[in-house]
PDB file of C-alpha atoms and ligand atoms in Angstrom:
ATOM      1  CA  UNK H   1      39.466  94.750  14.632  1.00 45.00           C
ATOM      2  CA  UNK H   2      41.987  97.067  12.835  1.00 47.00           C
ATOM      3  CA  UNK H   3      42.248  98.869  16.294  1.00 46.00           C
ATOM      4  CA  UNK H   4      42.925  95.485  18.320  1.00 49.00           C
ATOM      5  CA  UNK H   5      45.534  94.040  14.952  1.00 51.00           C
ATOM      6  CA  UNK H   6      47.824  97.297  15.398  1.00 61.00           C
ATOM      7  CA  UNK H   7      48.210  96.945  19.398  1.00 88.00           C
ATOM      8  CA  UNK H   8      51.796  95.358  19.531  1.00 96.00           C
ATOM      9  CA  UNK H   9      53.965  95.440  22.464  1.00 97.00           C
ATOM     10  CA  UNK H  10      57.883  95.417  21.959  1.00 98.00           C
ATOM     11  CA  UNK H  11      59.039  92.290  23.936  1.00 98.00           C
ATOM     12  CA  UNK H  12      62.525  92.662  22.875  1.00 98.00           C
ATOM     13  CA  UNK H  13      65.159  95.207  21.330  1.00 98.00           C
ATOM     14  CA  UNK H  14      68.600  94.026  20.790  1.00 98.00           C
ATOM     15  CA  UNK H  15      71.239  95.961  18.492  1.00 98.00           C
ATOM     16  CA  UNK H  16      73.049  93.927  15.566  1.00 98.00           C
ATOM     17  CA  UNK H  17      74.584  94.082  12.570  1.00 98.00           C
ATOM     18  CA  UNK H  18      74.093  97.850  12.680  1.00 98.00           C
ATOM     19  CA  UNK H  19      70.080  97.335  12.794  1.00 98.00           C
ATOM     20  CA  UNK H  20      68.096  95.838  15.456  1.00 98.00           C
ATOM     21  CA  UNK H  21      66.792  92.465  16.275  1.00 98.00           C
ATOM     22  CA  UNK H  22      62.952  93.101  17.187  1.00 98.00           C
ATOM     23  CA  UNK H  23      60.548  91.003  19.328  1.00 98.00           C
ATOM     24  CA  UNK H  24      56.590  92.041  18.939  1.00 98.00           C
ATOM     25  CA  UNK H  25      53.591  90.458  21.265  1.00 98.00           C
ATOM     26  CA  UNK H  26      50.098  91.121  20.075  1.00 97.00           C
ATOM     27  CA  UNK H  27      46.455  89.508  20.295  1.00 97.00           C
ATOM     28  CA  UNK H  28      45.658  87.736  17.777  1.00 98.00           C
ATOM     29  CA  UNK H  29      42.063  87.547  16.611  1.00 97.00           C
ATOM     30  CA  UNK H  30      42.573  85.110  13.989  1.00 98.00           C
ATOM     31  CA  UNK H  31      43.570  82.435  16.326  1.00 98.00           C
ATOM     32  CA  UNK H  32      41.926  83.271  19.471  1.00 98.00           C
ATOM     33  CA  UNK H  33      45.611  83.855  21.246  1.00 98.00           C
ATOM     34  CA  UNK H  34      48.342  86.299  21.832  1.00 98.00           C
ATOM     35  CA  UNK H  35      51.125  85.664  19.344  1.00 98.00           C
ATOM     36  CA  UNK H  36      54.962  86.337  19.613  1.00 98.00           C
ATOM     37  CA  UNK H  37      57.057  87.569  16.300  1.00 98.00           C
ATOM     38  CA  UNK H  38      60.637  88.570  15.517  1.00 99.00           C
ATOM     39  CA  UNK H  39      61.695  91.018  12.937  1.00 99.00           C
ATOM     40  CA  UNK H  40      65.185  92.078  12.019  1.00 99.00           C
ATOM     41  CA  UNK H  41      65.559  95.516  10.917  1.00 98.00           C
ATOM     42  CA  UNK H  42      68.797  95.926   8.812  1.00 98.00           C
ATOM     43  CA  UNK H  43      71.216  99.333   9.475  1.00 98.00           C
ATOM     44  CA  UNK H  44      69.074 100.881   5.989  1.00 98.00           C
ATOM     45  CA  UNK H  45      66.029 100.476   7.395  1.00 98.00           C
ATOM     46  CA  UNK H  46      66.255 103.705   9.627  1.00 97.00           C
ATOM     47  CA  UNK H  47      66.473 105.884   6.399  1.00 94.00           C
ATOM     48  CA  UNK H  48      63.935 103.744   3.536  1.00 98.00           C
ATOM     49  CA  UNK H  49      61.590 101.171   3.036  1.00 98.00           C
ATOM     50  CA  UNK H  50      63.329  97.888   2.162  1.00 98.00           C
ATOM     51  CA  UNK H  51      62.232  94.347   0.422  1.00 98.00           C
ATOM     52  CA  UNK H  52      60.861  91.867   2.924  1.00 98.00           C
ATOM     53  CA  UNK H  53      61.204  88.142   3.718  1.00 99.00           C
ATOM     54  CA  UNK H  54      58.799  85.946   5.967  1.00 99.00           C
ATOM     55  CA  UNK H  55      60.688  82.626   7.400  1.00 99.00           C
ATOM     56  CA  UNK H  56      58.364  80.085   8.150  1.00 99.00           C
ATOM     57  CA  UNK H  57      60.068  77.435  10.828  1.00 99.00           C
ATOM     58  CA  UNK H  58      59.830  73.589  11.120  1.00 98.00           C
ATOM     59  CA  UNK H  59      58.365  71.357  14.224  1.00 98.00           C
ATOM     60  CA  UNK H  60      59.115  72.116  17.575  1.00 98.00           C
ATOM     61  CA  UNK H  61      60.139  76.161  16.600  1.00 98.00           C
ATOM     62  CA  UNK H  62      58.558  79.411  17.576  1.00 98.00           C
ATOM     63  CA  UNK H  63      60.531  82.754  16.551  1.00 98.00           C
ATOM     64  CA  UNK H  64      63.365  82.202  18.575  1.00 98.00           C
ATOM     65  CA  UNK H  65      65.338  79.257  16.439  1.00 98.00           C
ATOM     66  CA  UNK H  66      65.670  80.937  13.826  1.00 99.00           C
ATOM     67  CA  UNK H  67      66.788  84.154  15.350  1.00 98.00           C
ATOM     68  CA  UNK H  68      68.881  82.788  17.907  1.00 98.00           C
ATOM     69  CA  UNK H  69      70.405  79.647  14.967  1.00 98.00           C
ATOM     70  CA  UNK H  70      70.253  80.705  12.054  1.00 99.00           C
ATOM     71  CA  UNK H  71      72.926  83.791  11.499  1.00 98.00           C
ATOM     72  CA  UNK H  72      70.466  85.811   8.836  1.00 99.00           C
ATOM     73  CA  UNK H  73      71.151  88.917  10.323  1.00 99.00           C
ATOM     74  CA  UNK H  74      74.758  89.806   9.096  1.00 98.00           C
ATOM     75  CA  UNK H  75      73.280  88.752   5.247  1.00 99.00           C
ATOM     76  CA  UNK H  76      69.877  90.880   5.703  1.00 99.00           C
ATOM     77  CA  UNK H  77      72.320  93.706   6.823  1.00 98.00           C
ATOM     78  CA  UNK H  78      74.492  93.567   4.136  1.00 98.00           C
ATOM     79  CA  UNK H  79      71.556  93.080   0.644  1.00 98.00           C
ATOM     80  CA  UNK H  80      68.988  95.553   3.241  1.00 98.00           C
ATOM     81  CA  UNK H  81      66.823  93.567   3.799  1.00 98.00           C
ATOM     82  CA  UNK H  82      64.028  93.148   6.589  1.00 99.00           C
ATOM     83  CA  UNK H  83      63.506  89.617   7.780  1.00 99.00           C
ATOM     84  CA  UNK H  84      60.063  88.645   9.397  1.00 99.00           C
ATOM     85  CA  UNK H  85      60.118  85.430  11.702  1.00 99.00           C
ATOM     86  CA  UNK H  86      56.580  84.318  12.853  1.00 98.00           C
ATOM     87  CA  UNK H  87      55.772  81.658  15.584  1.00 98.00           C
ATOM     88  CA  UNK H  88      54.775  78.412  13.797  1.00 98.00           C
ATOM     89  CA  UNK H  89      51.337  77.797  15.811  1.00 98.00           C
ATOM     90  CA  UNK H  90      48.853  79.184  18.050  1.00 98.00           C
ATOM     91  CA  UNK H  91      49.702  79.380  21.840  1.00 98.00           C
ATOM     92  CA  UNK H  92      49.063  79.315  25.047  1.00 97.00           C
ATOM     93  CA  UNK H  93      47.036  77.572  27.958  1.00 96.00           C
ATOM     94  CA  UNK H  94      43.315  78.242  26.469  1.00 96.00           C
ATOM     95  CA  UNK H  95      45.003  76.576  22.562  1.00 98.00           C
ATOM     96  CA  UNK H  96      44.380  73.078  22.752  1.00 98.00           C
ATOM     97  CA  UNK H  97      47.510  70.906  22.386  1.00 98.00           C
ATOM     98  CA  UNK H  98      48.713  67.427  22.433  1.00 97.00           C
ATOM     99  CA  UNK H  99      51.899  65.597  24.505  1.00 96.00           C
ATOM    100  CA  UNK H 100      53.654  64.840  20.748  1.00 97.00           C
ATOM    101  CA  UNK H 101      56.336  66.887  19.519  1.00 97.00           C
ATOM    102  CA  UNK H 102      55.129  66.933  15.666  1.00 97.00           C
ATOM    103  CA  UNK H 103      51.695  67.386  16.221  1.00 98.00           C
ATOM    104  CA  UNK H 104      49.665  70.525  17.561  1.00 98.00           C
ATOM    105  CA  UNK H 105      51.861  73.129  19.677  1.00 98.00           C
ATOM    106  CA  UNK H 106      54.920  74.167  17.711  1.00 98.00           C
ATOM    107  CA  UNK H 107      53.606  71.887  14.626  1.00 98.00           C
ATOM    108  CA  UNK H 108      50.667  74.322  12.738  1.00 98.00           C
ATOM    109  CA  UNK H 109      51.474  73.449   9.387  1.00 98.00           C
ATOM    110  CA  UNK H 110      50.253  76.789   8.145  1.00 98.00           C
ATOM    111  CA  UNK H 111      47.337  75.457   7.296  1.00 98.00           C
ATOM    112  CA  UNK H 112      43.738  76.193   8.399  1.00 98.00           C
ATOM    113  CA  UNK H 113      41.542  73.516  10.405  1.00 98.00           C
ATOM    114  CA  UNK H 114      38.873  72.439   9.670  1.00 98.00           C
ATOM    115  CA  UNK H 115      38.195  69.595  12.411  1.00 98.00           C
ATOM    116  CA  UNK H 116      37.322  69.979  15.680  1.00 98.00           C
ATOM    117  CA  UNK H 117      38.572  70.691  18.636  1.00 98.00           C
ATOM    118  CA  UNK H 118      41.956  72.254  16.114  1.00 98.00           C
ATOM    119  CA  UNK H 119      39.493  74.701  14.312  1.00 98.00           C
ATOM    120  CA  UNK H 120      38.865  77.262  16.315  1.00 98.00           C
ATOM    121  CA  UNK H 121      42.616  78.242  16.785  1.00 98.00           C
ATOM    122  CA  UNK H 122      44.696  76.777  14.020  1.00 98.00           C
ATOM    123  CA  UNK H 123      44.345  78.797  11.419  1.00 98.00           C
ATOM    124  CA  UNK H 124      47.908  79.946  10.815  1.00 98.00           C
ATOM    125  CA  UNK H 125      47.451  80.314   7.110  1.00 98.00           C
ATOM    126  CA  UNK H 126      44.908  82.982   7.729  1.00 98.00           C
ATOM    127  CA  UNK H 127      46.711  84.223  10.474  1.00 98.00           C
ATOM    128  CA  UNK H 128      49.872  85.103   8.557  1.00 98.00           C
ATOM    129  CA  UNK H 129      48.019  86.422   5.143  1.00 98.00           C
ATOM    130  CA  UNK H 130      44.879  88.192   6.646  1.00 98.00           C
ATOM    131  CA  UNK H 131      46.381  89.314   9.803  1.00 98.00           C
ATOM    132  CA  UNK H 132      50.880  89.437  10.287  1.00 98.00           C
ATOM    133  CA  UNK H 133      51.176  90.307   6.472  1.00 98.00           C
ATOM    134  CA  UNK H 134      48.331  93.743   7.020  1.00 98.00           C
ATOM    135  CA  UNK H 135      50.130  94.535  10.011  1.00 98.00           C
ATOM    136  CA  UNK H 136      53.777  93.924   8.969  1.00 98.00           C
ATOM    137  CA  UNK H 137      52.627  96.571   6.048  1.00 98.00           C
ATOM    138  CA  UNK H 138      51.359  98.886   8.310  1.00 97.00           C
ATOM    139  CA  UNK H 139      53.970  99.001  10.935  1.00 97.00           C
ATOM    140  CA  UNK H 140      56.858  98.058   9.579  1.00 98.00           C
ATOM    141  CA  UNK H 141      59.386 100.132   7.096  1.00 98.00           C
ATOM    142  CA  UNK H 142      58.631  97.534   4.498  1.00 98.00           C
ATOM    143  CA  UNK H 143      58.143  97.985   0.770  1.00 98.00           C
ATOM    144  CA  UNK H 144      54.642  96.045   0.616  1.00 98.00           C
ATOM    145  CA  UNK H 145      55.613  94.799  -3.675  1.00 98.00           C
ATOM    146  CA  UNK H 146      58.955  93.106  -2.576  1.00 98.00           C
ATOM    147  CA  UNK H 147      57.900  89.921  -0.361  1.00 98.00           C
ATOM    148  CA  UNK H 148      59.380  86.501  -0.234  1.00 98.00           C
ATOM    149  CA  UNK H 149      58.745  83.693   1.543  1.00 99.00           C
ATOM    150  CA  UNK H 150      61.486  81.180   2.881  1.00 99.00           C
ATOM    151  CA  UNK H 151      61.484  78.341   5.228  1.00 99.00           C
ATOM    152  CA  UNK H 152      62.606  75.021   6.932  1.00 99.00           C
ATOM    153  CA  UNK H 153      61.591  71.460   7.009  1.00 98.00           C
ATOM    154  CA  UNK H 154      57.486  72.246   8.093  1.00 98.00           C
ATOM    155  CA  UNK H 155      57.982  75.868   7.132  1.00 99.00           C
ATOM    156  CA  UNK H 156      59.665  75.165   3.758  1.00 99.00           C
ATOM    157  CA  UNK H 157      56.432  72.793   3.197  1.00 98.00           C
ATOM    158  CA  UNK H 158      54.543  76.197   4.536  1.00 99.00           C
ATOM    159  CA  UNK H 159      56.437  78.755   2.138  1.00 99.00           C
ATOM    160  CA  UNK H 160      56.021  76.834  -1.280  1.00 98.00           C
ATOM    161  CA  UNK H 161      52.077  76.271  -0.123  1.00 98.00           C
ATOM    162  CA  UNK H 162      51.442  79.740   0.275  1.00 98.00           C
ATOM    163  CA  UNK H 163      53.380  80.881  -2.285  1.00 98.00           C
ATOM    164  CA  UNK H 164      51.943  78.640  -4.967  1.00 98.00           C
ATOM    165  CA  UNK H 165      48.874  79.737  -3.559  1.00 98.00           C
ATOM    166  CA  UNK H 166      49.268  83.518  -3.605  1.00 98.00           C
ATOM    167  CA  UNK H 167      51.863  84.254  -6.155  1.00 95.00           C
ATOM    168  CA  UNK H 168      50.892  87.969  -6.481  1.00 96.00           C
ATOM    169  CA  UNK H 169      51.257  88.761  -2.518  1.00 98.00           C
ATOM    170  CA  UNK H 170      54.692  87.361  -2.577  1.00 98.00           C
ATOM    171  CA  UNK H 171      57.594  87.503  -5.817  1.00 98.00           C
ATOM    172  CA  UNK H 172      60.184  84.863  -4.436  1.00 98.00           C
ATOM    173  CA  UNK H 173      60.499  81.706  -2.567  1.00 98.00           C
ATOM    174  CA  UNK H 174      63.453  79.292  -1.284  1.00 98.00           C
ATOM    175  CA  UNK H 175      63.189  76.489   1.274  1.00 99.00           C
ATOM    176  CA  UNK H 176      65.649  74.339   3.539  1.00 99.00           C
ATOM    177  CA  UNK H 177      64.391  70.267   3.997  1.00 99.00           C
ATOM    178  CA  UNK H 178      61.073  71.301   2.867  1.00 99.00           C
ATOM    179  CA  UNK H 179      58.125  68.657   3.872  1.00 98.00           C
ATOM    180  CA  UNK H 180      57.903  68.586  -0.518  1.00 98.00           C
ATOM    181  CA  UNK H 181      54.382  66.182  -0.547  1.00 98.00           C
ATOM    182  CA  UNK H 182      52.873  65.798   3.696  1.00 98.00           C
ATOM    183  CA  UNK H 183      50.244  63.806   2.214  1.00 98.00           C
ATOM    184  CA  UNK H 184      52.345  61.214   1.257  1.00 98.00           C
ATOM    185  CA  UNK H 185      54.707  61.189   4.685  1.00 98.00           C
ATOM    186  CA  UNK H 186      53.745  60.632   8.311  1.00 98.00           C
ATOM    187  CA  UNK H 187      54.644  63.950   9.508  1.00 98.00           C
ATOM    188  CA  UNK H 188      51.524  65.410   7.563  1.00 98.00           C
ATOM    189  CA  UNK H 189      49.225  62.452   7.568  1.00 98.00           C
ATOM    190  CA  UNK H 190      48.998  62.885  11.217  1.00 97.00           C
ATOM    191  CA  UNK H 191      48.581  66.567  10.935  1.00 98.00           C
ATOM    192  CA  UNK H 192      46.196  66.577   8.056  1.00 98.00           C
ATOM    193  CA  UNK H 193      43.876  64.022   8.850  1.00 98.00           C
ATOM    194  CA  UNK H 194      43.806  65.851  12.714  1.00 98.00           C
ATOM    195  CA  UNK H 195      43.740  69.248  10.934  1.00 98.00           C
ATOM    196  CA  UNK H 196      41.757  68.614   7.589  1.00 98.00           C
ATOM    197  CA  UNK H 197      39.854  65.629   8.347  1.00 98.00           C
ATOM    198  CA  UNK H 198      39.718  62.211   6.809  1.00 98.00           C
ATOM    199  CA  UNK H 199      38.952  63.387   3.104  1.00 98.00           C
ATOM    200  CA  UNK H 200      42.266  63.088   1.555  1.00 98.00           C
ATOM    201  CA  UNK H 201      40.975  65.496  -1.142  1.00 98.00           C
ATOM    202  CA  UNK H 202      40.899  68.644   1.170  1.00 98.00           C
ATOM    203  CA  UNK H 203      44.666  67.717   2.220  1.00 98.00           C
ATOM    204  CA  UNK H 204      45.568  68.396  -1.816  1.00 98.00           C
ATOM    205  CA  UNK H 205      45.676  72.161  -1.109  1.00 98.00           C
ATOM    206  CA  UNK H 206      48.246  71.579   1.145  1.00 98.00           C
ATOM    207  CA  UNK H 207      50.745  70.157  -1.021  1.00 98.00           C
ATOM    208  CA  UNK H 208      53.336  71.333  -3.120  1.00 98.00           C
ATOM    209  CA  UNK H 209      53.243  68.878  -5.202  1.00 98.00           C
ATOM    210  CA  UNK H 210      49.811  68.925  -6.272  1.00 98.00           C
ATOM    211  CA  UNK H 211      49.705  72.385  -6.151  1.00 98.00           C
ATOM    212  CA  UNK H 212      52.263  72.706  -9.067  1.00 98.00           C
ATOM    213  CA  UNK H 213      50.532  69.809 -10.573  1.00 96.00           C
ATOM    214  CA  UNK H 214      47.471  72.639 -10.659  1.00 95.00           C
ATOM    215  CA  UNK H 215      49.187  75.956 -11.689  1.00 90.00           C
ATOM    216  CA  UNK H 216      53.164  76.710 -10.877  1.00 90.00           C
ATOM    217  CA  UNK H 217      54.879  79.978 -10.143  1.00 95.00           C
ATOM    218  CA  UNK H 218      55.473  83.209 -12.247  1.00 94.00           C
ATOM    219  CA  UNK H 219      59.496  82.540 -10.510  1.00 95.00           C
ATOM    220  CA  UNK H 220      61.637  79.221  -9.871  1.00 97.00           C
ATOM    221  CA  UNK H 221      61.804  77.168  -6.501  1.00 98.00           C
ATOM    222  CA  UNK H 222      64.939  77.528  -5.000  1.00 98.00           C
ATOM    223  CA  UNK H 223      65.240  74.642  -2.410  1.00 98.00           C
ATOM    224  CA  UNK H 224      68.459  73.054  -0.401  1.00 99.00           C
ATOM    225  CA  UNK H 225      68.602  69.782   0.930  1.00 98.00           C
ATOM    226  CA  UNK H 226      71.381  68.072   3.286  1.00 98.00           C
ATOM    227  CA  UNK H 227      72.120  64.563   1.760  1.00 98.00           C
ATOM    228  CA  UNK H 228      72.841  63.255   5.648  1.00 98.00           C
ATOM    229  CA  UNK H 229      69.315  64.915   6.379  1.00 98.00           C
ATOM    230  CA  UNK H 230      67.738  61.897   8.894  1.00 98.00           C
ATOM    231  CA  UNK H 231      64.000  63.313   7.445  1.00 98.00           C
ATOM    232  CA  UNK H 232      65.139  63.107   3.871  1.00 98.00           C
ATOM    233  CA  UNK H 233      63.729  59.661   2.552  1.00 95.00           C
ATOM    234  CA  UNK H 234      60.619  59.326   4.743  1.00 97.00           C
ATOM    235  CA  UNK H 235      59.378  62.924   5.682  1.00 98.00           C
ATOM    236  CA  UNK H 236      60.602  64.904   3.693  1.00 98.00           C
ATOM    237  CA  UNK H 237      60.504  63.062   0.073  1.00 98.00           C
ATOM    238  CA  UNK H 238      62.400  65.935  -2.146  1.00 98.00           C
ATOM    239  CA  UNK H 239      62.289  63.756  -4.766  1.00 98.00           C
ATOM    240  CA  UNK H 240      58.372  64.111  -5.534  1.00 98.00           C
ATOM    241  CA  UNK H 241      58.931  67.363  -5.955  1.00 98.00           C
ATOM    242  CA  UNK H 242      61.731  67.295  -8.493  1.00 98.00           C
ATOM    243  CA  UNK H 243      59.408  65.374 -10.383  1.00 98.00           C
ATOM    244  CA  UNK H 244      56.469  67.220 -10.020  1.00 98.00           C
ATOM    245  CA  UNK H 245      58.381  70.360 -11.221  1.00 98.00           C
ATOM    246  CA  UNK H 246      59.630  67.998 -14.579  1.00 97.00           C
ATOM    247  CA  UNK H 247      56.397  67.104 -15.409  1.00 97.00           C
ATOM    248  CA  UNK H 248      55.150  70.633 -15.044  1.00 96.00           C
ATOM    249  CA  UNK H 249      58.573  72.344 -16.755  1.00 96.00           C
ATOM    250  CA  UNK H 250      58.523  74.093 -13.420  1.00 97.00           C
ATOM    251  CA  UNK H 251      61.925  75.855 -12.916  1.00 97.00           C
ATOM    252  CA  UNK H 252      63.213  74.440  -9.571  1.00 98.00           C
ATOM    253  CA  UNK H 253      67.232  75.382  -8.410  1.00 98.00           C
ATOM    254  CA  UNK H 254      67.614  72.279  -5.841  1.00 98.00           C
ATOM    255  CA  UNK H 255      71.053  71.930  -4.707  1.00 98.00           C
ATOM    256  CA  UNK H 256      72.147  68.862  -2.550  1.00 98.00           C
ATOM    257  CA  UNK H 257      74.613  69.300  -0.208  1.00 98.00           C
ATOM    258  CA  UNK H 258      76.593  66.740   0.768  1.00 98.00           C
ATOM    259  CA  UNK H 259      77.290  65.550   4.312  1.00 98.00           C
ATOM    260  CA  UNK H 260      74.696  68.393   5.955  1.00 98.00           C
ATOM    261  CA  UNK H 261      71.848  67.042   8.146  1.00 98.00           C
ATOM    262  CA  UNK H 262      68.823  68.839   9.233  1.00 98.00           C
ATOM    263  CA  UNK H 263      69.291  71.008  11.848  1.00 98.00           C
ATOM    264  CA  UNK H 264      70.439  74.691  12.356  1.00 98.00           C
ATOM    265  CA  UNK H 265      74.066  74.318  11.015  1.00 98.00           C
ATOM    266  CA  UNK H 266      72.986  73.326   7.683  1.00 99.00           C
ATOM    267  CA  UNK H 267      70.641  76.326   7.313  1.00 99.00           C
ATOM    268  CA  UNK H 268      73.388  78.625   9.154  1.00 99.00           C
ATOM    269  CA  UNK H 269      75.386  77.310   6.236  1.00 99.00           C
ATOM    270  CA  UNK H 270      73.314  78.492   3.182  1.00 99.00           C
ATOM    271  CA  UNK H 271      71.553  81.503   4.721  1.00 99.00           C
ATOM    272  CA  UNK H 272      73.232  83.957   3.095  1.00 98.00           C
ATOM    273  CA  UNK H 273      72.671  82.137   0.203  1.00 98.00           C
ATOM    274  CA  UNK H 274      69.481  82.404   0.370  1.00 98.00           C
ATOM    275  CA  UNK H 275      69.147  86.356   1.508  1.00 99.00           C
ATOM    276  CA  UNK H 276      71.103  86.720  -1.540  1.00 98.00           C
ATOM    277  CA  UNK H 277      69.110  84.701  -4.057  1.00 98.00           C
ATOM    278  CA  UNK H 278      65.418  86.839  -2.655  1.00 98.00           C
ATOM    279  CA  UNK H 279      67.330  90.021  -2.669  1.00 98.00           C
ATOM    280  CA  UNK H 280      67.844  89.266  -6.337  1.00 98.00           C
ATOM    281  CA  UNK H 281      64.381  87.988  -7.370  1.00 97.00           C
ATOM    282  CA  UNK H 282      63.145  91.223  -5.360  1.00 98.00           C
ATOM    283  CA  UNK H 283      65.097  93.832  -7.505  1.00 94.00           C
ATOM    284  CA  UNK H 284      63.791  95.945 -10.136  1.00 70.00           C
TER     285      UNK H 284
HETATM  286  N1  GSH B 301      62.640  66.111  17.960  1.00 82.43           N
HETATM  287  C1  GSH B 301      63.668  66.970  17.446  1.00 82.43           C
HETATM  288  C2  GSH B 301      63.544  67.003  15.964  1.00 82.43           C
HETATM  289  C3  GSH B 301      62.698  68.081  15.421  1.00 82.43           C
HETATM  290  C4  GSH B 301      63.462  68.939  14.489  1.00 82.43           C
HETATM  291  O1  GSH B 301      64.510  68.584  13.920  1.00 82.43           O
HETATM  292  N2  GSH B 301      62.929  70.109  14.315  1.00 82.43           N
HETATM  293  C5  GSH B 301      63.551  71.024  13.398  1.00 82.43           C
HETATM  294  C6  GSH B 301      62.491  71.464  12.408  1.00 82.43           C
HETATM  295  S1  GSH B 301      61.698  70.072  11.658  1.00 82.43           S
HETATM  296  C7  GSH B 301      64.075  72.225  14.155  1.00 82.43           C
HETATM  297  O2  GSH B 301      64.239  73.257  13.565  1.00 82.43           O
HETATM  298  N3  GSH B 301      64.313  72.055  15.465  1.00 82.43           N
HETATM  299  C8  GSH B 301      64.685  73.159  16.320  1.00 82.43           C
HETATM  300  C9  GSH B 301      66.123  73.534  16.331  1.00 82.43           C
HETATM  301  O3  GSH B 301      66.971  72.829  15.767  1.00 82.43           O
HETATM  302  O4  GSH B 301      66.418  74.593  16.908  1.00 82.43           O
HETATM  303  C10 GSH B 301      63.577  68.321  18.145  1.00 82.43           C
HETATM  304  O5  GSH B 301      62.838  68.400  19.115  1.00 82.43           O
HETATM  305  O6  GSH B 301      64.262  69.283  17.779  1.00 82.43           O
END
């Protein structure tokens, strides 16, 4: 198994910023596929281990949106620091998949299945913390004690899951348009009663929310959110979890930004503020 996690094959190699913009294939055991990941290595990397980020991307994504959109680079060059960029589901002919856009294929929702036929490959939340994290650590010049987690829209829903979940494998998290409650919007009714099944209690663990109803973070929530965002009032519901986070005392840094919708641009807009804000909760 350890033999078959460490094969990886280099699928792309593309100087900038001083570092390199990496592209990785491998088999992945976990969810029954080969898998396709990005990394950016910043200039420092060639000489030193360096804090780490995973960004987790919304519906429709794999590695490339965020790589190719986003603009992270120049800021992960300039605080050193490595950016990981996973797909967002399993892949491929032999993955079973569905002819909607928010549902299945592009559309894991970091989660693990339970139901059938999703269960034997949609396991993404094992995927990324029993299998990418372990070989991230073991091939990558990463300091394994300074992770964060960051994300957008169905990946900002994924990064303040598993980082409420596992607050000792990761020490900071920030999200873009982040689903904030899926079992209260269609988006992740549809998902989670595909996914999880129709007992609304098992979809709890996949919620923010209720998750910070049940134990919060060591660290704030830093989360943006574009005021012209089309997902805002129905999908995305950010204001469930400003109040979750009052009723806990939960330290959240939520800035709306006027006049930005949902797409690349606005995330192009704040990256850096972001890189910056993990490069400071990852000092020291
Ligand atoms: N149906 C639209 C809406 C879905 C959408 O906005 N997806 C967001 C994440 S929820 C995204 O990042 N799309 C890819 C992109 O903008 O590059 C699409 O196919 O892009």
């Amino acid at each position: 198994m350890l033999k078959e996690m460490t094969e990886l094959t280099e699928i792309g190699r593309v100087r900038c910023f001083d570092g390199w913009q990496l592209r990785y294939r491998h088999h992945s055991p976990v969810l029954g596929c080969d898998m396709v990941f990005s990394v950016y290595l910043p200039p420092q990397a060639e000489n030193t281990h360096l804090p780490h980020l995973y960004w987790l991307s919304g519906l429709t994504c794999d590695d490339q949106n965020f790589v190719t959109k986003a603009g992270a680079q120049r800021y992960a060059a300039e605080h050193g620091v490595i950016i990981i960029a996973p797909d967002t589901s399993p892949r491929g002919d032999g993955v079973p998949d569905t002819e909607a856009w928010d549902f299945a294929q592009g559309a894991g929702f970091y989660l693990n299945a339970t139901q059938q036929p999703w269960s034997k490959n949609y396991q993404m939340e094992s995927y990324l913390l029993n299998e990418l994290i372990p070989l991230i650590n073991e091939t990558q010049p990463v300091i394994i004690h300074k992770r964060g987690i960051f994300g957008h829209s169905m990946g900002g829903h994924g990064a303040l899951t598993l980082a409420l979940k596992n607050h000792t494998l990761f020490q900071s998290v920030s999200a873009f348009a982040p689903i904030c409650t899926p079992i209260h919007c269609p988006w992740g009714q549809q998902a989670f009663e595909r996914y999880l099944g129709a007992d609304q209690e098992k979809w709890k663990d996949y919620d923010s929310c209720e998750l910070i109803k049940q134990h919060g973070l060591p660290w704030p929530i830093r989360v943006d959110q574009g005021l012209d965002d089309n997902f805002l009032g129905e999908q995305l519901m950010t204001e469930s979890l400003v109040i979750a986070c009052e009723n806990q005392s939960h330290k959240l840094t939520l800035k709306m930004r006027e006049g930005y919708d949902h797409s690349y641009f606005f995330i192009a807009s704040f990256i850096g503020e972001h890189i910056a804000y993990h490069a400071q909760q990852l000092e020291g």
